[in-house]
Amino acid sequence: MTNAGLRGHYICTRYAARLMVPAGRGLIVIISSPGGLRYMFDVPYGVGKAACDRLARDCAVELRPFGVACVALWPGLVRTEMVLKVAEENGSILEKRKPMMATISESPEVSGKCVAGLASDPHVLDHSGKVLLTPDLARRYQFRDVGGKEVFDYTSLRNILSELMPRLSGFFWLIPQFIRIPKWALALYASRFTVYPPLPLYPTNSAKKPKYK
């Protein structure tokens, strides 16, 4: 995570900046995830993603005078080769969740469309230093996933409640899609000074708790 992810992003950003600064323009996109906001998967994952978000923020400060924008991009659940391989290896476990996975996941092309939209945006410097979400950019630049599928909005209140309580999803469809969790609420919940405990990812006394060697 820190080598291929964080270190790779830092090295590429450094060399990209050397080309973009003399040109007086450019865009650097660092792929991160909500794992930089709260605990997700394990310690290396969270540390790497939080550092990627900070890398984008600090690079934006230093590169703005030269007309170069730097942002962090948060995709949703992406159907990468590794995700598809894990799904294939655990087919019997994920069989019942296939319809849901097809709904909430997005193709790798979505991130590419986000980068293309930002690169062609004459006001891209207005986004510099920010964390940008793929569903937000899909609405802004008016594109869809491959096959015409709408990019799943993982900040939509309807979608969140439907995932947490699938048996009541029929009632949650009454909630308008445009009602979303505000970004300030997400930031407040994840604040380093907050008194709120993190959401548990593993049930109490569960056998699926992370193992440390």
Coordinates of C-alpha atoms in Angstrom, one line a residue:
M1 CA 0.0 0.0 0.0
T2 CA 2.7 2.5 0.9
N3 CA 5.1 1.4 -1.9
A4 CA 2.8 1.1 -4.9
G5 CA 0.2 3.6 -3.6
L6 CA 1.7 6.4 -1.5
R7 CA 5.3 6.2 -2.7
G8 CA 4.3 5.7 -6.3
H9 CA 2.0 8.7 -6.2
Y10 CA 4.7 10.9 -4.6
I11 CA 7.4 9.9 -7.2
C12 CA 5.0 10.4 -10.1
T13 CA 3.8 13.7 -8.7
R14 CA 7.3 15.0 -8.3
Y15 CA 8.3 14.2 -11.9
A16 CA 5.0 15.4 -13.3
A17 CA 5.4 18.7 -11.6
R18 CA 8.8 19.2 -13.2
L19 CA 7.2 19.0 -16.6
M20 CA 4.1 21.0 -15.7
V21 CA 5.6 23.9 -13.8
P22 CA 7.6 25.2 -16.8
A23 CA 4.5 24.9 -19.0
G24 CA 2.5 27.0 -16.6
R25 CA -0.4 24.5 -16.5
G26 CA -1.3 20.9 -15.7
L27 CA -3.4 18.5 -13.6
I28 CA -2.2 15.9 -11.1
V29 CA -4.8 13.4 -9.9
I30 CA -4.0 11.2 -6.9
I31 CA -6.3 8.2 -6.5
S32 CA -7.4 7.7 -2.9
S33 CA -10.5 6.5 -1.1
P34 CA -12.7 7.1 2.0
G35 CA -10.2 4.9 3.8
G36 CA -8.3 8.2 4.3
L37 CA -11.2 9.5 6.4
R38 CA -11.9 6.6 8.7
Y39 CA -10.8 3.1 9.5
M40 CA -11.1 0.7 6.6
F41 CA -9.6 -2.8 6.0
D42 CA -6.4 -2.4 8.0
V43 CA -3.8 0.1 9.3
P44 CA -1.5 0.3 6.2
Y45 CA -4.6 1.0 4.0
G46 CA -5.8 3.9 6.1
V47 CA -2.4 5.4 6.6
G48 CA -1.7 5.2 2.8
K49 CA -5.0 6.8 1.8
A50 CA -4.8 9.5 4.4
A51 CA -1.3 10.4 3.3
C52 CA -2.5 10.5 -0.4
D53 CA -5.2 13.0 0.6
R54 CA -2.6 15.1 2.4
L55 CA -0.2 14.8 -0.5
A56 CA -2.8 16.3 -2.9
R57 CA -3.7 19.1 -0.5
D58 CA -0.1 20.2 0.2
C59 CA 1.0 19.8 -3.5
A60 CA -1.9 22.0 -4.5
V61 CA -0.6 24.8 -2.2
E62 CA 2.9 24.7 -3.7
L63 CA 1.8 24.2 -7.3
R64 CA -1.0 26.7 -7.5
P65 CA 1.3 29.7 -8.2
F66 CA 2.5 27.9 -11.3
G67 CA -1.0 27.1 -12.6
V68 CA -0.9 23.4 -11.8
A69 CA -3.9 21.8 -10.1
C70 CA -3.6 18.7 -7.8
V71 CA -6.6 16.8 -6.5
A72 CA -7.5 13.6 -4.7
L73 CA -10.1 11.3 -6.4
W74 CA -12.3 8.9 -4.4
P75 CA -13.8 6.2 -6.6
G76 CA -16.5 3.9 -5.3
L77 CA -16.2 0.1 -5.4
V78 CA -14.2 -0.4 -8.6
R79 CA -14.4 -3.6 -10.6
T80 CA -10.6 -3.9 -10.9
E81 CA -8.9 -7.2 -11.9
M82 CA -8.1 -7.9 -8.3
V83 CA -11.7 -7.4 -7.1
L84 CA -13.1 -9.6 -9.9
K85 CA -10.5 -12.3 -9.0
V86 CA -11.5 -12.3 -5.4
A87 CA -15.2 -12.4 -6.4
E88 CA -14.4 -15.4 -8.6
E89 CA -12.5 -17.2 -5.9
N90 CA -15.3 -16.7 -3.4
G91 CA -18.2 -17.2 -5.8
S92 CA -20.3 -19.3 -3.5
I93 CA -20.1 -16.6 -0.8
L94 CA -20.8 -13.7 -3.1
E95 CA -23.5 -15.4 -5.3
K96 CA -26.4 -13.8 -3.3
R97 CA -24.7 -10.4 -3.5
K98 CA -24.1 -10.3 -7.2
P99 CA -27.1 -8.1 -8.0
M100 CA -26.1 -5.7 -5.3
M101 CA -22.4 -5.7 -6.5
A102 CA -23.5 -4.9 -10.0
T103 CA -25.5 -1.9 -8.7
I104 CA -23.0 -0.3 -6.3
S105 CA -19.8 -1.0 -8.2
E106 CA -18.2 1.1 -11.0
S107 CA -15.8 0.3 -13.8
P108 CA -12.2 1.6 -13.9
E109 CA -13.3 3.8 -16.9
V110 CA -15.3 6.0 -14.5
S111 CA -12.0 7.3 -12.9
G112 CA -10.7 7.9 -16.4
K113 CA -13.8 9.9 -17.4
C114 CA -13.3 12.0 -14.2
V115 CA -9.7 12.8 -15.1
A116 CA -10.8 13.7 -18.7
G117 CA -13.5 16.0 -17.4
L118 CA -11.1 17.7 -15.0
A119 CA -8.4 18.1 -17.6
S120 CA -10.8 19.8 -20.0
D121 CA -12.3 22.1 -17.3
P122 CA -10.9 25.6 -17.8
H123 CA -11.6 26.3 -14.1
V124 CA -9.9 23.2 -12.8
L125 CA -7.8 25.3 -10.4
D126 CA -11.0 25.9 -8.4
H127 CA -10.9 22.2 -7.5
S128 CA -7.2 22.1 -6.6
G129 CA -6.4 20.7 -3.2
K130 CA -9.9 19.1 -2.8
V131 CA -11.0 15.6 -2.4
L132 CA -13.4 14.8 -5.3
L133 CA -15.9 12.0 -5.5
T134 CA -16.6 10.1 -8.8
P135 CA -20.4 10.4 -8.5
D136 CA -20.1 14.2 -8.0
L137 CA -17.9 14.5 -11.0
A138 CA -20.2 12.3 -13.1
R139 CA -23.0 14.8 -12.4
R140 CA -20.8 17.8 -13.0
Y141 CA -19.5 16.6 -16.3
Q142 CA -22.6 14.7 -17.3
F143 CA -21.3 11.2 -18.0
R144 CA -22.3 7.7 -17.2
D145 CA -20.4 4.4 -16.6
V146 CA -19.9 2.0 -19.5
G147 CA -23.1 0.6 -20.8
G148 CA -25.0 3.8 -19.9
K149 CA -25.2 2.8 -16.2
E150 CA -25.5 5.7 -13.8
V151 CA -22.4 6.1 -11.5
F152 CA -23.5 4.9 -8.0
D153 CA -23.6 7.7 -5.5
Y154 CA -22.3 6.4 -2.2
T155 CA -23.2 9.6 -0.4
S156 CA -26.9 9.5 -1.3
L157 CA -29.0 9.0 1.8
R158 CA -31.3 6.6 -0.1
N159 CA -28.4 4.4 -1.2
I160 CA -26.8 4.4 2.2
L161 CA -30.0 3.4 4.0
S162 CA -30.8 0.8 1.4
E163 CA -27.4 -0.8 1.9
L164 CA -27.6 -0.8 5.7
M165 CA -31.2 -2.1 5.7
P166 CA -31.9 -3.9 2.5
R167 CA -35.2 -5.3 3.6
L168 CA -36.6 -1.7 3.9
S169 CA -35.1 -0.5 0.6
G170 CA -38.6 -0.3 -0.9
F171 CA -39.5 2.4 1.6
F172 CA -36.2 4.2 1.1
W173 CA -36.9 4.7 -2.6
L174 CA -39.3 7.4 -1.4
I175 CA -36.3 9.5 -0.4
P176 CA -35.2 11.8 -3.3
Q177 CA -31.8 10.7 -4.8
F178 CA -30.4 14.3 -4.5
I179 CA -30.5 14.2 -0.7
R180 CA -26.9 13.4 0.2
I181 CA -24.7 13.3 3.3
P182 CA -23.0 16.7 3.4
K183 CA -19.2 16.7 3.1
W184 CA -18.9 18.8 6.2
A185 CA -20.8 16.1 8.1
L186 CA -18.3 13.4 6.9
A187 CA -15.4 15.6 7.8
L188 CA -16.9 16.3 11.3
Y189 CA -17.5 12.7 12.0
A190 CA -13.9 11.8 11.0
S191 CA -12.3 14.8 12.8
R192 CA -9.2 14.0 14.9
F193 CA -10.8 16.0 17.7
T194 CA -14.2 14.2 17.6
V195 CA -15.6 12.3 20.6
Y196 CA -17.6 9.9 18.4
P197 CA -16.3 6.3 18.2
P198 CA -15.5 4.8 14.8
L199 CA -18.2 2.6 13.2
P200 CA -17.4 -1.0 13.9
L201 CA -16.5 -3.0 10.8
Y202 CA -16.7 -6.3 12.6
P203 CA -19.5 -7.7 14.8
T204 CA -18.9 -8.2 18.4
N205 CA -17.3 -11.6 19.2
S206 CA -17.0 -12.2 15.4
A207 CA -14.5 -14.7 14.0
K208 CA -13.8 -12.3 11.1
K209 CA -11.8 -9.8 13.2
P210 CA -8.5 -8.8 11.7
K211 CA -5.6 -11.0 12.6
Y212 CA -2.2 -9.6 13.6
K213 CA 1.0 -11.6 13.3

